[in-house]
mmCIF file of C-alpha atoms in Angstrom:
data_model
loop_
_atom_site.group_PDB
_atom_site.id
_atom_site.type_symbol
_atom_site.label_atom_id
_atom_site.label_comp_id
_atom_site.label_asym_id
_atom_site.label_seq_id
_atom_site.Cartn_x
_atom_site.Cartn_y
_atom_site.Cartn_z
ATOM 1 C CA MET A 184 205.245 263.789 44.551
ATOM 2 C CA ASN A 185 202.926 262.453 47.204
ATOM 3 C CA PRO A 186 204.450 259.176 48.494
ATOM 4 C CA LEU A 187 201.060 257.500 48.916
ATOM 5 C CA LYS A 188 200.127 258.417 45.364
ATOM 6 C CA ALA A 189 203.448 256.984 44.154
ATOM 7 C CA VAL A 190 202.747 253.716 46.006
ATOM 8 C CA MET A 191 199.303 253.495 44.412
ATOM 9 C CA GLN A 192 200.747 254.174 40.939
ATOM 10 C CA GLN A 193 203.391 251.476 41.421
ATOM 11 C CA ALA A 194 200.717 249.025 42.590
ATOM 12 C CA VAL A 195 198.495 249.800 39.583
ATOM 13 C CA ALA A 196 201.448 249.357 37.215
ATOM 14 C CA GLY A 197 202.291 246.061 38.917
ATOM 15 C CA MET A 198 198.707 244.857 38.564
ATOM 16 C CA GLY A 199 198.834 245.712 34.864
ATOM 17 C CA ARG A 200 202.040 243.723 34.361
ATOM 18 C CA GLU A 201 200.690 240.725 36.263
ATOM 19 C CA SER A 202 197.443 240.893 34.311
ATOM 20 C CA SER A 203 199.501 240.636 31.117
ATOM 21 C CA ARG A 204 201.367 237.627 32.531
ATOM 22 C CA ILE A 205 198.070 235.936 33.408
ATOM 23 C CA THR A 206 196.722 236.586 29.908
ATOM 24 C CA VAL A 207 199.809 235.149 28.203
ATOM 25 C CA ALA A 208 199.817 232.103 30.490
ATOM 26 C CA ALA A 209 196.120 231.526 29.735
ATOM 27 C CA GLU A 210 196.802 231.739 25.986
ATOM 28 C CA ASN A 211 199.678 229.275 26.311
ATOM 29 C CA ILE A 212 197.579 226.870 28.388
ATOM 30 C CA SER A 213 194.702 227.015 25.926
ATOM 31 C CA ASN A 214 197.066 226.092 23.080
ATOM 32 C CA VAL A 215 199.046 223.369 24.843
ATOM 33 C CA ASP A 216 197.599 220.707 22.493
ATOM 34 C CA THR A 217 197.748 222.819 19.314
ATOM 35 C CA PRO A 218 200.325 221.359 16.918
ATOM 36 C CA GLY A 219 203.035 223.837 15.940
ATOM 37 C CA TYR A 220 202.073 226.413 18.574
ATOM 38 C CA GLN A 221 205.025 228.362 19.967
ATOM 39 C CA LYS A 222 204.928 229.473 23.579
ATOM 40 C CA LYS A 223 204.570 233.208 24.176
ATOM 41 C CA LEU A 224 207.035 234.865 26.540
ATOM 42 C CA LEU A 225 206.897 238.242 28.249
ATOM 43 C CA SER A 226 210.033 240.245 28.950
ATOM 44 C CA MET A 227 210.505 243.547 30.745
ATOM 45 C CA GLN A 228 211.697 246.466 28.650
ATOM 46 C CA PRO A 229 213.534 249.138 30.659
ATOM 47 C CA GLN A 230 212.135 252.664 30.425
ATOM 48 C CA ILE A 231 214.305 255.742 30.495
ATOM 49 C CA GLY A 232 213.074 258.272 33.016
ATOM 50 C CA GLY A 233 212.702 259.073 36.653
ATOM 51 C CA ALA A 234 210.951 257.207 39.409
ATOM 52 C CA ASP A 235 207.647 257.506 37.535
ATOM 53 C CA ALA A 236 208.913 255.464 34.567
ATOM 54 C CA PHE A 237 207.482 251.964 34.584
ATOM 55 C CA ALA A 238 208.862 249.030 32.645
ATOM 56 C CA ALA A 239 207.013 247.991 29.515
ATOM 57 C CA MET A 240 206.310 244.380 28.609
ATOM 58 C CA LYS A 241 207.401 242.896 25.278
ATOM 59 C CA GLU A 242 205.859 239.708 23.943
ATOM 60 C CA THR A 243 208.092 237.271 22.062
ATOM 61 C CA LEU A 244 207.836 233.669 20.895
ATOM 62 C CA ASP A 245 209.858 230.807 22.367
ATOM 63 C CA GLU A 246 211.819 229.300 19.469
ATOM 64 C CA THR A 247 212.390 225.980 21.260
ATOM 65 C CA PRO A 248 211.104 223.198 18.983
ATOM 66 C CA GLY A 249 208.190 221.153 20.243
ATOM 67 C CA GLU A 250 208.061 217.386 20.569
ATOM 68 C CA ARG A 251 207.674 215.471 17.314
ATOM 69 C CA ASN A 252 205.039 212.717 17.289
ATOM 70 C CA TYR A 253 204.607 210.142 14.585
ATOM 71 C CA GLN A 254 201.051 210.569 13.266
ATOM 72 C CA PRO A 255 201.052 210.059 9.488
ATOM 73 C CA SER A 256 197.267 210.523 9.199
ATOM 74 C CA HIS A 257 197.311 213.932 10.887
ATOM 75 C CA PRO A 258 196.604 216.847 8.496
ATOM 76 C CA MET A 259 199.638 218.776 9.797
ATOM 77 C CA ALA A 260 202.076 215.862 9.417
ATOM 78 C CA ASP A 261 205.230 216.490 7.406
ATOM 79 C CA GLN A 262 206.406 214.249 4.549
ATOM 80 C CA ASP A 263 207.905 211.806 7.088
ATOM 81 C CA GLY A 264 204.609 211.529 9.015
ATOM 82 C CA TYR A 265 205.720 213.533 12.070
ATOM 83 C CA VAL A 266 203.684 216.303 13.706
ATOM 84 C CA THR A 267 205.521 218.970 15.692
ATOM 85 C CA MET A 268 203.553 219.606 18.872
ATOM 86 C CA SER A 269 203.539 222.810 20.917
ATOM 87 C CA ASN A 270 206.503 223.648 23.134
ATOM 88 C CA VAL A 271 204.274 224.607 26.080
ATOM 89 C CA SER A 272 204.741 222.876 29.433
ATOM 90 C CA LEU A 273 201.385 222.799 31.205
ATOM 91 C CA VAL A 274 203.006 222.488 34.636
ATOM 92 C CA MET A 275 205.274 225.509 34.076
ATOM 93 C CA GLU A 276 202.425 227.625 32.729
ATOM 94 C CA MET A 277 200.181 226.763 35.676
ATOM 95 C CA ALA A 278 202.997 227.654 38.091
ATOM 96 C CA ASP A 279 203.630 230.935 36.265
ATOM 97 C CA MET A 280 199.932 231.771 36.297
ATOM 98 C CA ARG A 281 199.703 231.038 40.007
ATOM 99 C CA GLU A 282 202.750 233.232 40.721
ATOM 100 C CA ALA A 283 201.314 236.062 38.619
ATOM 101 C CA ASN A 284 197.978 235.744 40.417
ATOM 102 C CA ARG A 285 199.656 235.943 43.841
ATOM 103 C CA THR A 286 201.737 238.946 42.789
ATOM 104 C CA TYR A 287 198.609 240.644 41.441
ATOM 105 C CA GLU A 288 196.922 240.099 44.807
ATOM 106 C CA ALA A 289 199.970 241.521 46.632
ATOM 107 C CA ASN A 290 199.849 244.651 44.465
ATOM 108 C CA LEU A 291 196.122 244.954 45.088
ATOM 109 C CA ASN A 292 196.688 244.706 48.837
ATOM 110 C CA ALA A 293 199.414 247.376 48.662
ATOM 111 C CA PHE A 294 197.041 249.649 46.732
ATOM 112 C CA GLN A 295 194.220 249.108 49.229
ATOM 113 C CA GLN A 296 196.551 249.763 52.156
ATOM 114 C CA ALA A 297 197.850 253.002 50.612
ATOM 115 C CA ARG A 298 194.281 254.091 49.859
ATOM 116 C CA SER A 299 193.289 253.365 53.459
ATOM 117 C CA MET A 300 196.252 255.337 54.767
ATOM 118 C CA TYR A 301 195.407 258.231 52.431
ATOM 119 C CA SER A 302 191.790 258.181 53.621
ATOM 120 C CA SER A 303 192.902 258.167 57.271
ATOM 121 C CA LEU A 304 195.195 261.116 56.600
ATOM 122 C CA LEU A 305 192.339 263.074 55.032
ATOM 123 C CA ASP A 306 190.123 262.282 58.039
ATOM 124 C CA ILE A 307 192.810 263.600 60.394
ATOM 125 C CA LEU A 308 193.253 266.771 58.356
ATOM 126 C CA ARG A 309 189.498 267.477 58.361
ATOM 127 C CA ARG A 310 189.387 267.675 62.175
#
């Protein structure tokens, strides 16, 4: 396989994974104040295959219980008057989103560099 093509494929796969991380973090952030919401997690699933096999992402729910607040007038309160809030940490989600964004940008830069190198190689071969 062409090494530059392999680099571009890896970069595209990386951008796809980071895009999924950004989406999940955005969903978690948007539901940080939703009572009973469980944080979504992404985990890498190993793929069987050669160098062209890319890891798949699996979405699961964090089973950690959220904080319980005493609000007896809330419609989602239990019989004791407590509402279970979401288990999402806004600070952690923002940090994860920022990391995913930076990794996406790094993959994009790798793709652009490989494309530039490929274009330069084609220019040399045309002469």
